[in-house]
CSV table of C-alpha atoms and ligand atoms in Angstrom, one decimal:
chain,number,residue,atom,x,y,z
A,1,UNK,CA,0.0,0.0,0.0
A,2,UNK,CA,0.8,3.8,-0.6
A,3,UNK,CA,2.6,5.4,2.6
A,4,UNK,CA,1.9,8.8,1.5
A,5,UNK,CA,2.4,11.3,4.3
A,6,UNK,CA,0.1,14.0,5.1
A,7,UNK,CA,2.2,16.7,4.6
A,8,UNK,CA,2.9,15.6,1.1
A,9,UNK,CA,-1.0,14.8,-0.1
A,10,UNK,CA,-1.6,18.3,1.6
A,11,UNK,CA,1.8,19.6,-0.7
A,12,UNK,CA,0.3,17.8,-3.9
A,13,UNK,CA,-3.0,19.4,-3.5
A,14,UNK,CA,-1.7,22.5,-3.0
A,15,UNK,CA,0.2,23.2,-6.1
A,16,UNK,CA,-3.2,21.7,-7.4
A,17,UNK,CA,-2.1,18.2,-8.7
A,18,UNK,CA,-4.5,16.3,-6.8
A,19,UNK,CA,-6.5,14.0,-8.8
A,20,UNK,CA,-5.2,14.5,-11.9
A,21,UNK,CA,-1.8,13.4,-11.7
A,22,UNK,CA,0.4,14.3,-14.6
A,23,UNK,CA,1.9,10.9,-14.3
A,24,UNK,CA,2.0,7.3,-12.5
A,25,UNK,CA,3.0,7.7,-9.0
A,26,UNK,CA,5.6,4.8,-7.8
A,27,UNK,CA,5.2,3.4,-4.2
A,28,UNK,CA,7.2,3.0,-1.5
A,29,UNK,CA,6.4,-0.4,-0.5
A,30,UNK,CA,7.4,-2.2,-3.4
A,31,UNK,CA,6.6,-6.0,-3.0
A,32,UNK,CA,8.4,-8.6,-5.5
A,33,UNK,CA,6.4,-10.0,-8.3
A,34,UNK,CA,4.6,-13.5,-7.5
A,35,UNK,CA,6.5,-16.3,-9.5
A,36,UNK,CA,4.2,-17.3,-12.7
A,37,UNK,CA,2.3,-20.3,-12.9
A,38,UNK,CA,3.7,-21.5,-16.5
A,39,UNK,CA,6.8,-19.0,-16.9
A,40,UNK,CA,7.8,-21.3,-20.0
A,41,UNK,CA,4.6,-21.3,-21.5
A,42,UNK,CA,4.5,-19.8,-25.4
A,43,UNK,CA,2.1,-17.7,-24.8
A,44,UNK,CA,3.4,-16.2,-21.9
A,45,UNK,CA,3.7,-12.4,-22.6
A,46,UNK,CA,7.2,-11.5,-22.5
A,47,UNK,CA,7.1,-8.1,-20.1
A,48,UNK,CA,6.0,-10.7,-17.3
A,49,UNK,CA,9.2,-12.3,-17.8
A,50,UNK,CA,11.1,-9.4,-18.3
A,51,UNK,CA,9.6,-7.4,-15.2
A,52,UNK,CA,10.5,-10.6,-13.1
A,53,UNK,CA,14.3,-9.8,-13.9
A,54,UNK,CA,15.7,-7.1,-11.2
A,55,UNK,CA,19.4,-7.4,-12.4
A,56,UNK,CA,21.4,-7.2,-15.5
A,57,UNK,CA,23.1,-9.7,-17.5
A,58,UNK,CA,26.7,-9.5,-16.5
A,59,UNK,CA,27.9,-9.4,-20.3
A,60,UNK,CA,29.3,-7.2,-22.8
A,61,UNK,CA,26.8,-4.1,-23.7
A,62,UNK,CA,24.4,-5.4,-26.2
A,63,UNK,CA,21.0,-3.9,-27.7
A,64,UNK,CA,19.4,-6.4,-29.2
A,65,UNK,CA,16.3,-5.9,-31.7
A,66,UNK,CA,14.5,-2.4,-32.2
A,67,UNK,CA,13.5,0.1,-29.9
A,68,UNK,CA,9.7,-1.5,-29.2
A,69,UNK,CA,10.7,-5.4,-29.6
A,70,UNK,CA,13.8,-6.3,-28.1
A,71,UNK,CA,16.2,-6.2,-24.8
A,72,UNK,CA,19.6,-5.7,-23.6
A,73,UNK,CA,22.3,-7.2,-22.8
A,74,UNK,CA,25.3,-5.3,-20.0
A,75,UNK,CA,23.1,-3.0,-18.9
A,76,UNK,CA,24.4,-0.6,-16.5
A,77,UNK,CA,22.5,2.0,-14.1
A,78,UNK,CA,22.6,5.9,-14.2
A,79,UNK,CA,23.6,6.3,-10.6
A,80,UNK,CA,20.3,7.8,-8.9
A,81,UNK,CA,22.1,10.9,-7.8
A,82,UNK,CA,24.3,12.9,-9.8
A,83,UNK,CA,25.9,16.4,-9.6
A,84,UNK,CA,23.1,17.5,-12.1
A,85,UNK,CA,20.7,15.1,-11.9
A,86,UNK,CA,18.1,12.6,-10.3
A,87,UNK,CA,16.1,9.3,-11.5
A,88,UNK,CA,13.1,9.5,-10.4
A,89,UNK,CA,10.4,6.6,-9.6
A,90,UNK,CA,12.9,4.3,-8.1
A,91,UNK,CA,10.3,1.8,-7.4
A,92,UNK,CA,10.2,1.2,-11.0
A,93,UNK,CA,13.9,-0.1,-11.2
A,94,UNK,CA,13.6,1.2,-14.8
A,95,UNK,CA,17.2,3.2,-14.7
A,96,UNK,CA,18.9,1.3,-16.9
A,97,UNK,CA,20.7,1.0,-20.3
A,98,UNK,CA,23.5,0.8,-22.4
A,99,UNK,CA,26.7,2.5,-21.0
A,100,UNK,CA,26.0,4.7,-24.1
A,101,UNK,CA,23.0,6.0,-23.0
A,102,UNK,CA,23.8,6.6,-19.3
A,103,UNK,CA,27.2,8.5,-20.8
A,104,UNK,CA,24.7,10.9,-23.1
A,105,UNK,CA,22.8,11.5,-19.5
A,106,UNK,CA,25.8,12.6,-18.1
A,107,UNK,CA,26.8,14.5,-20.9
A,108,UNK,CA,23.6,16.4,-21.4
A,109,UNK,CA,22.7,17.0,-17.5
A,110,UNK,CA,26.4,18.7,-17.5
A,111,UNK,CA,25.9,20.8,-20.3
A,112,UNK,CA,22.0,21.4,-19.6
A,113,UNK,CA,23.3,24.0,-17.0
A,114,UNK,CA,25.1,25.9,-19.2
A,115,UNK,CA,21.4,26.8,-21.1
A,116,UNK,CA,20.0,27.8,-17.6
A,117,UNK,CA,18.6,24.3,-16.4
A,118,UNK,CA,19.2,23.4,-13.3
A,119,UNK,CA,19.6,19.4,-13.6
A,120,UNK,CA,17.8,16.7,-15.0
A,121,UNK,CA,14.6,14.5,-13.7
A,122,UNK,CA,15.2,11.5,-15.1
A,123,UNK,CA,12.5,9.4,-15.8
A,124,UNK,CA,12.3,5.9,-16.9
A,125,UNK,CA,15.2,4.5,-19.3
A,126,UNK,CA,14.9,0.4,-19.5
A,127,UNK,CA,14.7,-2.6,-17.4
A,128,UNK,CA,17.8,-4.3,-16.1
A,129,UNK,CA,17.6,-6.4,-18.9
A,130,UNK,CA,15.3,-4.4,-21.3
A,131,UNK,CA,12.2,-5.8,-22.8
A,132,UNK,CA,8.6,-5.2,-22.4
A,133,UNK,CA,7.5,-3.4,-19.6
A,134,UNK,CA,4.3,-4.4,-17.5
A,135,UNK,CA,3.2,-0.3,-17.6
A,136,UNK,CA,3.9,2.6,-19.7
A,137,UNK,CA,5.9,2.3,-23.0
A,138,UNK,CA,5.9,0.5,-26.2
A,139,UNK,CA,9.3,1.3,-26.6
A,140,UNK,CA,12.5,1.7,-24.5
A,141,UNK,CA,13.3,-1.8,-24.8
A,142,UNK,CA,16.7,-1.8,-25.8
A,143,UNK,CA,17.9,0.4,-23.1
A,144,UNK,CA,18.4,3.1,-26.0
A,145,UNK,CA,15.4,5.5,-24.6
A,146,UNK,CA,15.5,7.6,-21.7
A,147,UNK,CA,12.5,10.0,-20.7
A,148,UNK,CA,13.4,13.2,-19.1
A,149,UNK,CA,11.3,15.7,-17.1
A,150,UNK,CA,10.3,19.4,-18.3
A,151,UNK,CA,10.8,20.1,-15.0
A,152,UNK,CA,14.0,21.1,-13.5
A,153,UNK,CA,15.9,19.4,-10.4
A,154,UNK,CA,15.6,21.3,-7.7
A,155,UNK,CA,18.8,22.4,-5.5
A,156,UNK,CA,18.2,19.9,-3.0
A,157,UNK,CA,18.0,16.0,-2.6
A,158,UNK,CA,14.6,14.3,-3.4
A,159,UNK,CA,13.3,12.1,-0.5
A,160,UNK,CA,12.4,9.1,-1.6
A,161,UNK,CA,8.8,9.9,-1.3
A,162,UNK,CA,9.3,13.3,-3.3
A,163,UNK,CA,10.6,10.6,-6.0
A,164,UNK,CA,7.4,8.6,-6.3
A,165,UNK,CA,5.0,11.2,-5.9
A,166,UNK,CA,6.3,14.1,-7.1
A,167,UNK,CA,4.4,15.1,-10.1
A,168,UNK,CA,6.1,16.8,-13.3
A,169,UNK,CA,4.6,20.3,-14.2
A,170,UNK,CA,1.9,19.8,-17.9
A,171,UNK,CA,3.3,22.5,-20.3
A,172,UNK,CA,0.0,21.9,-22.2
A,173,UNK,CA,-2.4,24.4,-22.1
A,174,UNK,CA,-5.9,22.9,-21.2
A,175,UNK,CA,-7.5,23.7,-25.4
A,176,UNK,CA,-4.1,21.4,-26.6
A,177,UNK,CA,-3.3,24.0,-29.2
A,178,UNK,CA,0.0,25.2,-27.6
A,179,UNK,CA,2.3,25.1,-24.2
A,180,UNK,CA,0.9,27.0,-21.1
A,181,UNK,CA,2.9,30.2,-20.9
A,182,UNK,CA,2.1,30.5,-17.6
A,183,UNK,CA,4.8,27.3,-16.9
A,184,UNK,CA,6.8,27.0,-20.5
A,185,UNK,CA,9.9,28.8,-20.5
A,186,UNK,CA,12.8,29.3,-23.2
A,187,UNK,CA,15.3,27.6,-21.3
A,188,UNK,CA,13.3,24.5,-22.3
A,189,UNK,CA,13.7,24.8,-25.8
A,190,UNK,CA,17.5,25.3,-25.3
A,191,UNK,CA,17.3,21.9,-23.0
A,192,UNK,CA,15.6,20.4,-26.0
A,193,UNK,CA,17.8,22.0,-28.7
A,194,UNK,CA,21.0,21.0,-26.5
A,195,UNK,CA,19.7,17.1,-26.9
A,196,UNK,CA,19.1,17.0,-30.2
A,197,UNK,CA,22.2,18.3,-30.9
A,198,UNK,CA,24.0,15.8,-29.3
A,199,UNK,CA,25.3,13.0,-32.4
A,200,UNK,CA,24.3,10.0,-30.2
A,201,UNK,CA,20.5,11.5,-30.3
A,202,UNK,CA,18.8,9.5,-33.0
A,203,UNK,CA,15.2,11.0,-32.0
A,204,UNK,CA,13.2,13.4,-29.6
A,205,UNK,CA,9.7,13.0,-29.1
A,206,UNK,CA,7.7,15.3,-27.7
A,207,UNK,CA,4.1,16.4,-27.5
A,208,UNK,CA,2.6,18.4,-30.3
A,209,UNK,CA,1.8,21.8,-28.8
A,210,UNK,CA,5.3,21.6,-27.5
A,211,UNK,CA,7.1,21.2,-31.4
A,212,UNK,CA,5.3,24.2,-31.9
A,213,UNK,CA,7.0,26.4,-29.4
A,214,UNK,CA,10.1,24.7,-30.5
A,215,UNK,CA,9.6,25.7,-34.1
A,216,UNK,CA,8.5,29.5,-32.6
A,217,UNK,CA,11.4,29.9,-30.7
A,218,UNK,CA,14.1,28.1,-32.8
A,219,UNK,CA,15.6,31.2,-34.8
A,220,UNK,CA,17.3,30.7,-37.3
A,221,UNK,CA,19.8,27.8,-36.5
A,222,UNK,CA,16.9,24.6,-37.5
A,223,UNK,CA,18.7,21.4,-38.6
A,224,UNK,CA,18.0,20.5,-35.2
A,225,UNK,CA,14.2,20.4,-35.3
A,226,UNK,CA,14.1,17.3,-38.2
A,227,UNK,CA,14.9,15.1,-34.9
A,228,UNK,CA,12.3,16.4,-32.9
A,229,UNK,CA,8.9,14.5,-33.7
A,230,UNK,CA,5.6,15.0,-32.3
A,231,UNK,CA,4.1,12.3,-30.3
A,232,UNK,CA,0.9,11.3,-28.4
A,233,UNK,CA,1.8,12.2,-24.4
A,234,UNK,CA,4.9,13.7,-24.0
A,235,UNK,CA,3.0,16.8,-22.4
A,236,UNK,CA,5.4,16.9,-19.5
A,237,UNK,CA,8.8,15.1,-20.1
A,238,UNK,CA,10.7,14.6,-23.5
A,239,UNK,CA,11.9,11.7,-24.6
A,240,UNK,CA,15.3,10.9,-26.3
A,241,UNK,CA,16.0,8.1,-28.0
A,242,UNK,CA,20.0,7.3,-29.2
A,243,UNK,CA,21.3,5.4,-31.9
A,244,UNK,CA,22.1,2.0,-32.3
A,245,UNK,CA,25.3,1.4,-30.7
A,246,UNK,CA,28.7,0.3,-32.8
A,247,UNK,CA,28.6,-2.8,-30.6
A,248,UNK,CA,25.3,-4.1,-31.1
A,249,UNK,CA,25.0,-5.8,-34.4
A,250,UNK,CA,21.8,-7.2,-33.4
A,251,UNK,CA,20.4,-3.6,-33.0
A,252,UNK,CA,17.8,-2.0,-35.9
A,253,UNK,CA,17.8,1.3,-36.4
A,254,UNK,CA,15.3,3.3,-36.6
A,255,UNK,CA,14.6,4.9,-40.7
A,256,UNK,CA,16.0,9.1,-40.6
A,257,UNK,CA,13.8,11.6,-39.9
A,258,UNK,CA,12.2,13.6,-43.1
A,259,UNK,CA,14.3,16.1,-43.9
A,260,UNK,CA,12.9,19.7,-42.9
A,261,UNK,CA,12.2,21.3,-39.5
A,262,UNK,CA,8.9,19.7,-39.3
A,263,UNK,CA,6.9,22.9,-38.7
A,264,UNK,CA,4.4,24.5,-40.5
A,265,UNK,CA,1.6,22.1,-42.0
A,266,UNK,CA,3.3,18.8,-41.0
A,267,UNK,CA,1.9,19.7,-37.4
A,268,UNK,CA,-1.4,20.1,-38.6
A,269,UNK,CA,-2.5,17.1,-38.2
A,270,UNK,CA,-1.8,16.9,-34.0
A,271,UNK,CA,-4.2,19.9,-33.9
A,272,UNK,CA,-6.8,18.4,-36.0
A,273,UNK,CA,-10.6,17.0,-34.5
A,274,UNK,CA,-9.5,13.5,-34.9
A,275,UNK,CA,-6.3,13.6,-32.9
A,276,UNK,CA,-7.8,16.6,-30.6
A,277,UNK,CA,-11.3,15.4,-30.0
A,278,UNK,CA,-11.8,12.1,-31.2
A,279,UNK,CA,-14.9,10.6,-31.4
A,280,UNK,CA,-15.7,7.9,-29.0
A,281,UNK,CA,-15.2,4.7,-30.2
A,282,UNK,CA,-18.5,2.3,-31.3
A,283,UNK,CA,-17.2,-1.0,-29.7
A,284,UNK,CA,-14.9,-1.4,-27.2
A,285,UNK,CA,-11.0,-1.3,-28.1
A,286,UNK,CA,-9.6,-4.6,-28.5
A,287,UNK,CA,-6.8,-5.4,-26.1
A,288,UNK,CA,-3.5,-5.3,-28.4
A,289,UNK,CA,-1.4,-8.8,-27.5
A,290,UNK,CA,1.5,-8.3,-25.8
A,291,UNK,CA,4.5,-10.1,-27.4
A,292,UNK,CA,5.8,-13.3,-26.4
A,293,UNK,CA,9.6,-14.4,-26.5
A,294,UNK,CA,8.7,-15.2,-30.0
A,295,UNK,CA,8.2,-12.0,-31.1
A,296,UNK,CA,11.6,-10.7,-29.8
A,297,UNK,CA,14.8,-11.5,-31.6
A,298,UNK,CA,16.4,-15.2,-30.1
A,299,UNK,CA,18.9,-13.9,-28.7
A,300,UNK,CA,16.3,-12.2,-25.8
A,301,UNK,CA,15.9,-15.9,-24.6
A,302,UNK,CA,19.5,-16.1,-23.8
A,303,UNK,CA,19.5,-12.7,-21.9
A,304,UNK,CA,16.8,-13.7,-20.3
A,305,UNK,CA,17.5,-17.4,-19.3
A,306,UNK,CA,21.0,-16.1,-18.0
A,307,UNK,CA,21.8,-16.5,-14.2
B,1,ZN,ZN1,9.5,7.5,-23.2
């Protein structure tokens, strides 16, 4: 159960976060996973087996497979305090990845003060072993992804509860048609520019109203935008995603961007009624199938059979 302290519901509230949380809260009671019934079953999804995995494969760094179907091999941790940073939800045990990802972390919480922000949030990267995840993301499976608040570290250490509960700041404005200038500032575009400049960075995704502001407040120096891509979400972190490392032959990449800053009438599609105010659907969704080890590469069953 949630140990949420007084003081900190009465915090939440407050700044007017109550209900609607901006995100998933983590706990502080985290209980292990109860073993599975038929863990060698076919149709056993494959985040069941990967959630059930709490440390790496001691092996050489490996991604292994693409970005939403796949795992990892050597992962290490970003350390969960850092001169200019701190992982958040560490319930999750999702603060993992390739060494090359956790070096770009480093790299851009260093340089990310130099625009003005104070340190990074860093939300969930991969799994100890990558994979499917039970909540959350389709991707960040080969420990390649990393989501990072758009909200600044503040100039103190996060208790652990602050770290579950804490909520990141929407820079949505309530309409969807832009960012809240009441909470979006510049020095969030030059966080964002700084990523995407990095040569590791493959992709950005954020939400739509945000690539707008990015494209207002560019200037004149653009080439970075073609990384930055509008997503679904994305309304209160940014997500970076990095190439396919030089020692994982098993990794796909992912096709290059269109060429072009992507502003202008490519965007006008995240502002239309259909992605806006979409009509409710006649039947009920169907539940998508999760993937089973047979839809990852074979290599996932030795990372994930390994001791
Ligand atoms: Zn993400």
């Amino acid at each position: 159960m949630m140990r949420l302290s007084l003081r900190l519901l009465l915090t939440l509230f407050l700044a007017g976060v109550g209900p609607a949380l901006a995100q998933d809260p983590g706990t502080l009671d985290k209980e292990p996973l109860p073993p599975l019934d038929h863990p060698d079953s076919p149709s056993t999804p494959a985040k069941e087996l990967f959630a059930r995995k709490t440390k790496p494969v001691p092996l050489a760094a490996r991604s292994i497979g693409f970005y939403s179907s796949g795992c990892l091999a050597g992962a290490v941790a970003l350390p969960i305090n850092g001169p200019t940073w701190q992982v958040m939800r560490l319930s999750r045990n999702r603060n993992w990845g390739h060494s090359k990802l956790v070096a770009f972390l480093e790299r851009l919480a260093e340089k990310a003060k130099k625009v003005g922000w104070n340190g990074l949030l860093v939300g969930d990267m991969s799994q100890p072993r990558g994979g499917p995840m039970l909540s959350g993301h389709a991707s960040h499976q080969v420990g390649l992804d990393a989501d990072i608040w758009l909200t600044p570290m503040p100039d103190r250490k996060l208790s652990s509860e602050e770290r579950e509960f804490m909520s990141a700041a929407e820079m949505v404005r309530e309409d969807r048609l832009d960012i809240d200038p009441s909470v979006w500032t510049h020095e969030r575009t030059e966080l964002i520019r700084t990523a995407a400049e990095d040569p590791d960075v493959e992709r950005i995704f954020v939400n739509a109203a945000i690539k707008k502001a990015l494209c207002r407040e560019a200037g004149s120096d653009r080439g970075w935008l073609a990384k930055v891509r509008p997503w679904w979400g994305h309304d209160y972190h940014f997500h970076v995603r990095i190439y396919c490392p030089a020692d994982s032959p098993e990794c796909k990449p992912q096709p290059p961007p269109e060429p072009g800053d992507g502003c202008g009438h490519e965007l006008d599609y995240w502002f239309s009624d259909e992605v806006l105010h979409p009509a409710p659907p006649t039947e009920p969704a169907k539940p998508k199938p999760s993937l089973t080890m047979a839809n990852l590469p074979a290599a996932c069953r030795q990372v994930l059979m390994a001791p």
